[in-house]
Coordinates of C-alpha atoms in Angstrom, one line a residue:
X163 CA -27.0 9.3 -3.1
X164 CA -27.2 7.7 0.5
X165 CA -29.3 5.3 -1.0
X166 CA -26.5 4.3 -2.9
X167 CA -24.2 4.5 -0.6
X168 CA -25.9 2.2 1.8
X169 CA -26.6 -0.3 -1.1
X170 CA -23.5 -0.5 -2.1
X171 CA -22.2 -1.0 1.0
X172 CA -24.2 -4.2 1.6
X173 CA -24.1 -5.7 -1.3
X174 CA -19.9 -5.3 -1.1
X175 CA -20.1 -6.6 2.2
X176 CA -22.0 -9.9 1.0
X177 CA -19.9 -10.2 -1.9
X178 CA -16.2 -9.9 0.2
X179 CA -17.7 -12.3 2.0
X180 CA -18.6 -14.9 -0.5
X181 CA -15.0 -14.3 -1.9
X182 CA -13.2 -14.5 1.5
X183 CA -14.9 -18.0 1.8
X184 CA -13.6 -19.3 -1.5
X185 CA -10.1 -18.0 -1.5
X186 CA -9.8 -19.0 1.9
X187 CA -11.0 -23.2 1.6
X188 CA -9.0 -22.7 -2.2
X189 CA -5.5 -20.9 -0.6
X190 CA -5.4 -22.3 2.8
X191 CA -1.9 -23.2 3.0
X192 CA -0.8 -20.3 1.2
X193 CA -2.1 -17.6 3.4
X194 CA -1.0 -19.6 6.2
X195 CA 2.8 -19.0 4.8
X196 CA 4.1 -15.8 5.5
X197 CA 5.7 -16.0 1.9
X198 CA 2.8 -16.8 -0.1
X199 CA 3.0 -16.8 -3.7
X200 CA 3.1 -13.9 -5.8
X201 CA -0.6 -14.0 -5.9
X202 CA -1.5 -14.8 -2.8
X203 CA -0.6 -13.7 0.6
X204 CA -1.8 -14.0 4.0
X205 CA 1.0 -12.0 5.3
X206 CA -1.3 -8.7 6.1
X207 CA -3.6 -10.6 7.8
X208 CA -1.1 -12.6 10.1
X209 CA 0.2 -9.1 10.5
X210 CA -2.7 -7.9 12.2
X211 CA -2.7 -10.9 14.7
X212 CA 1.3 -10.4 15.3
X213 CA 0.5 -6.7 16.6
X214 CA -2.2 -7.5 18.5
X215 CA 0.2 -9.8 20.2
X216 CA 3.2 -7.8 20.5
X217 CA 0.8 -4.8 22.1
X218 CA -0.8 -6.8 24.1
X219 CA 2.9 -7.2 26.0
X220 CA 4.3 -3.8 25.2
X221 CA 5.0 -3.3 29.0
X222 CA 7.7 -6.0 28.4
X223 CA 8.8 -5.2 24.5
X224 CA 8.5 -1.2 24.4
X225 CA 9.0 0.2 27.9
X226 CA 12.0 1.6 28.7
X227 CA 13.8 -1.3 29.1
X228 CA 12.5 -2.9 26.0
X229 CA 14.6 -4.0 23.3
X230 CA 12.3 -2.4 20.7
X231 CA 11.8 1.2 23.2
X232 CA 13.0 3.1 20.1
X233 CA 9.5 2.3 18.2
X234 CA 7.6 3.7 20.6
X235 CA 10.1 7.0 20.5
X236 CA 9.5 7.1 17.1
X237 CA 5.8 8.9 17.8
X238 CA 7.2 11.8 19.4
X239 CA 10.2 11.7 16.9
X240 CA 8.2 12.0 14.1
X241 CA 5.5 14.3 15.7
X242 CA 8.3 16.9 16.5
X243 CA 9.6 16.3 13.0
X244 CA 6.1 17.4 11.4
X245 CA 6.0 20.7 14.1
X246 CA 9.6 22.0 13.3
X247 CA 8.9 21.9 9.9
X248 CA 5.7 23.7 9.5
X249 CA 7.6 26.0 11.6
X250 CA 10.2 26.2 9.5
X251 CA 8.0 26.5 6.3
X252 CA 6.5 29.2 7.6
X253 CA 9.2 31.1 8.1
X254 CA 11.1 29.9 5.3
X255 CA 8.5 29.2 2.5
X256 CA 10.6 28.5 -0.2
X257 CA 14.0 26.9 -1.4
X258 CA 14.5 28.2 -4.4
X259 CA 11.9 26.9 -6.6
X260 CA 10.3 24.6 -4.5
X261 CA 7.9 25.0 -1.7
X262 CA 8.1 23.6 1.7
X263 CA 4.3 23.9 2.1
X264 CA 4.4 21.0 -0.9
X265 CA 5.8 18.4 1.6
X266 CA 3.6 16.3 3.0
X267 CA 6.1 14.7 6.2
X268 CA 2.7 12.4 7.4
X269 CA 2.5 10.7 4.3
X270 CA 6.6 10.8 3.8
X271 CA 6.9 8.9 7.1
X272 CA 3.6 6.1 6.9
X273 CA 4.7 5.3 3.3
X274 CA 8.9 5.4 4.0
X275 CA 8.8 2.0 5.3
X276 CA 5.9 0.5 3.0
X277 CA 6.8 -2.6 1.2
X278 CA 3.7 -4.0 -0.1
X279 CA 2.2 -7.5 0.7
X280 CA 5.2 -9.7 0.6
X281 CA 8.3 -9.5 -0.8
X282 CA 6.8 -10.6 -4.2
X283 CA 4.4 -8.0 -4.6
X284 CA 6.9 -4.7 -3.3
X285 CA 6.5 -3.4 -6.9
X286 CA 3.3 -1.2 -5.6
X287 CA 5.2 1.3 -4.6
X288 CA 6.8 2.3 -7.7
X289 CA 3.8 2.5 -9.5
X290 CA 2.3 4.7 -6.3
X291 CA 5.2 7.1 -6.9
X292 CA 5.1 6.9 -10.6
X293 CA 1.4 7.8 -10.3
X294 CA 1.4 10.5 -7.6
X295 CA 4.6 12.0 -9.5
X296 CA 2.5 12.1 -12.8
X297 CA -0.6 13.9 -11.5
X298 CA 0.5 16.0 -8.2
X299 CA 3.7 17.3 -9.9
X300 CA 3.3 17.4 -14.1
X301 CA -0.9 17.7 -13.9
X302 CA -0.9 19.7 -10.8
X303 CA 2.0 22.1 -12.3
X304 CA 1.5 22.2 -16.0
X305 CA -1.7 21.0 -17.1
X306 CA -4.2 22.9 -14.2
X307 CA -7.3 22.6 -16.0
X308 CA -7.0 18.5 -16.8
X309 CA -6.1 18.0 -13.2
X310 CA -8.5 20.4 -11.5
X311 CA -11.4 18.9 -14.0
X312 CA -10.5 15.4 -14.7
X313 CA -8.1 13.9 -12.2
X314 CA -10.7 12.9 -9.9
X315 CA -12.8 11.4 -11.9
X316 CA -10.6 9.7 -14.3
X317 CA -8.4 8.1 -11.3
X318 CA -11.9 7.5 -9.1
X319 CA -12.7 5.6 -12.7
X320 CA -9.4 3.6 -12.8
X321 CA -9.8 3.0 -9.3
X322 CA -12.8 1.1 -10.1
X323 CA -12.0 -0.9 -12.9
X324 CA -8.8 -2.0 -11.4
X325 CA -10.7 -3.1 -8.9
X326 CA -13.6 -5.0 -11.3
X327 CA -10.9 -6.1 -13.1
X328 CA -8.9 -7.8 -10.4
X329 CA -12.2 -9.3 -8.8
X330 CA -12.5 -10.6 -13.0
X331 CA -9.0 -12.3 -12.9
X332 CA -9.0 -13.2 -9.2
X333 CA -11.7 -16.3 -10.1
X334 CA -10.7 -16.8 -14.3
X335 CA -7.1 -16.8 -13.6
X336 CA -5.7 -16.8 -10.5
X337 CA -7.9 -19.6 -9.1
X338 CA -10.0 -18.0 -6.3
X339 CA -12.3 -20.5 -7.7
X340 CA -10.0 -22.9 -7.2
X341 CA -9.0 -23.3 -10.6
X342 CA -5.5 -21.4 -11.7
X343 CA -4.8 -20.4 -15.3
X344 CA -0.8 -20.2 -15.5
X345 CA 0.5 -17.6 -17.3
X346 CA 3.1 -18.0 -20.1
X347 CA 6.6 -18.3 -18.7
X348 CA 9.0 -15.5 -20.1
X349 CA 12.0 -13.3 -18.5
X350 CA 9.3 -11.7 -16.9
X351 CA 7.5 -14.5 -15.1
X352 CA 10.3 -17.4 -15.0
X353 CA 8.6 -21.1 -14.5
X354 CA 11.3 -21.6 -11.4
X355 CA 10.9 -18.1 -10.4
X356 CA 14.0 -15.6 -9.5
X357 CA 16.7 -17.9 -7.7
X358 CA 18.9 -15.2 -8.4
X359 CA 17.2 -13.2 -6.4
X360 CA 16.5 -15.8 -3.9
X361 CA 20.2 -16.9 -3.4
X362 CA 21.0 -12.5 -2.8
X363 CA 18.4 -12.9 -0.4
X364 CA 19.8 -16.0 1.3
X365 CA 23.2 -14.8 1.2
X366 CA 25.2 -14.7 4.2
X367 CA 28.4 -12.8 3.0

């Protein structure tokens, strides 16, 4: 098993790599736009470079006389948050039917504000909720032995081929390779995109 592990490992490495390289000289000008396409996005990795920025100056941004002081607060905030409730929960297990123990504050707070890659690609988190409502509460609660036995495995294995299958489209279709395969335009994919959307976004009033 370690074996594996360590194989894997490498050979993932090597291959990120080789697909880093081509989506990078293929999408240059789209990672380099916050916006991206609804494909491609460089926005997480600027991301990463903007906070190394803003912390390297967080003397001047998030001290006390800092116009953004309240983000660092929010640490505390959200640490007392997670002690008064398991406090709470233990005093109070239960309301009604439901039990405090079941709420997970750490993950309620990182995933509150979580909107994807771009603006285009938010949808991720309806199908995380969809997901984690399906196997935590109908599985979990009403179908023990499928979740106790299966749900591992079976989401491990979708996991996976989601994965296999993106790497798949990433170089026949959406042109990692360089070469993009457009899809059919319908109400679901519009050829001039969603300028509904885009003028509600752009709105002033």
């Amino acid at each position: 098993m370690f074996t594996t592990q360590v194989y894997g490992t490498v050979f993932g490495a090597f291959i990120d790599c080789v697909v880093m390289i081509n989506i990078v000289n293929s999408h240059r000008e789209l990672l380099q736009d916050t916006n991206g396409s609804s494909v491609w996005s460089g926005q997480y990795f600027q991301s990463q470079s903007t906070q190394a920025s803003v912390w390297a100056l967080a003397k001047y941004l998030y001290g006390r006389s800092g116009e953004y002081f309240i983000v660092l607060l929010g640490l505390p905030i959200r640490f007392a948050a997670v002690i008064l409730h398991r406090v709470f929960a233990r005093y109070v297990p239960h309301i009604g039917k439901f039990s405090l123990s079941d709420l997970n504050l750490p993950q309620f707070f990182i995933y509150s504000g979580y909107l994807g890659f771009n603006q285009t690609q938010s949808c991720v988190v309806l199908s995380h909720l969809a997901a984690g409502f399906f196997t935590r509460f109908y599985l979990r609660n009403y179908k023990p032995r499928i979740f106790r036995d299966y749900s591992y495995l079976v989401t491990a294995a979708w996991d996976g081929a989601s994965l296999f299958v993106l790497f798949i489209l990433s170089f026949a279709v959406f042109g990692a390779s360089n070469s993009t395969v457009a899809f059919p335009s319908w109400w679901g994919n519009p050829a001039d995109g969603y300028p509904g959307v885009r003028q509600l976004i752009d709105c002033k009033c």
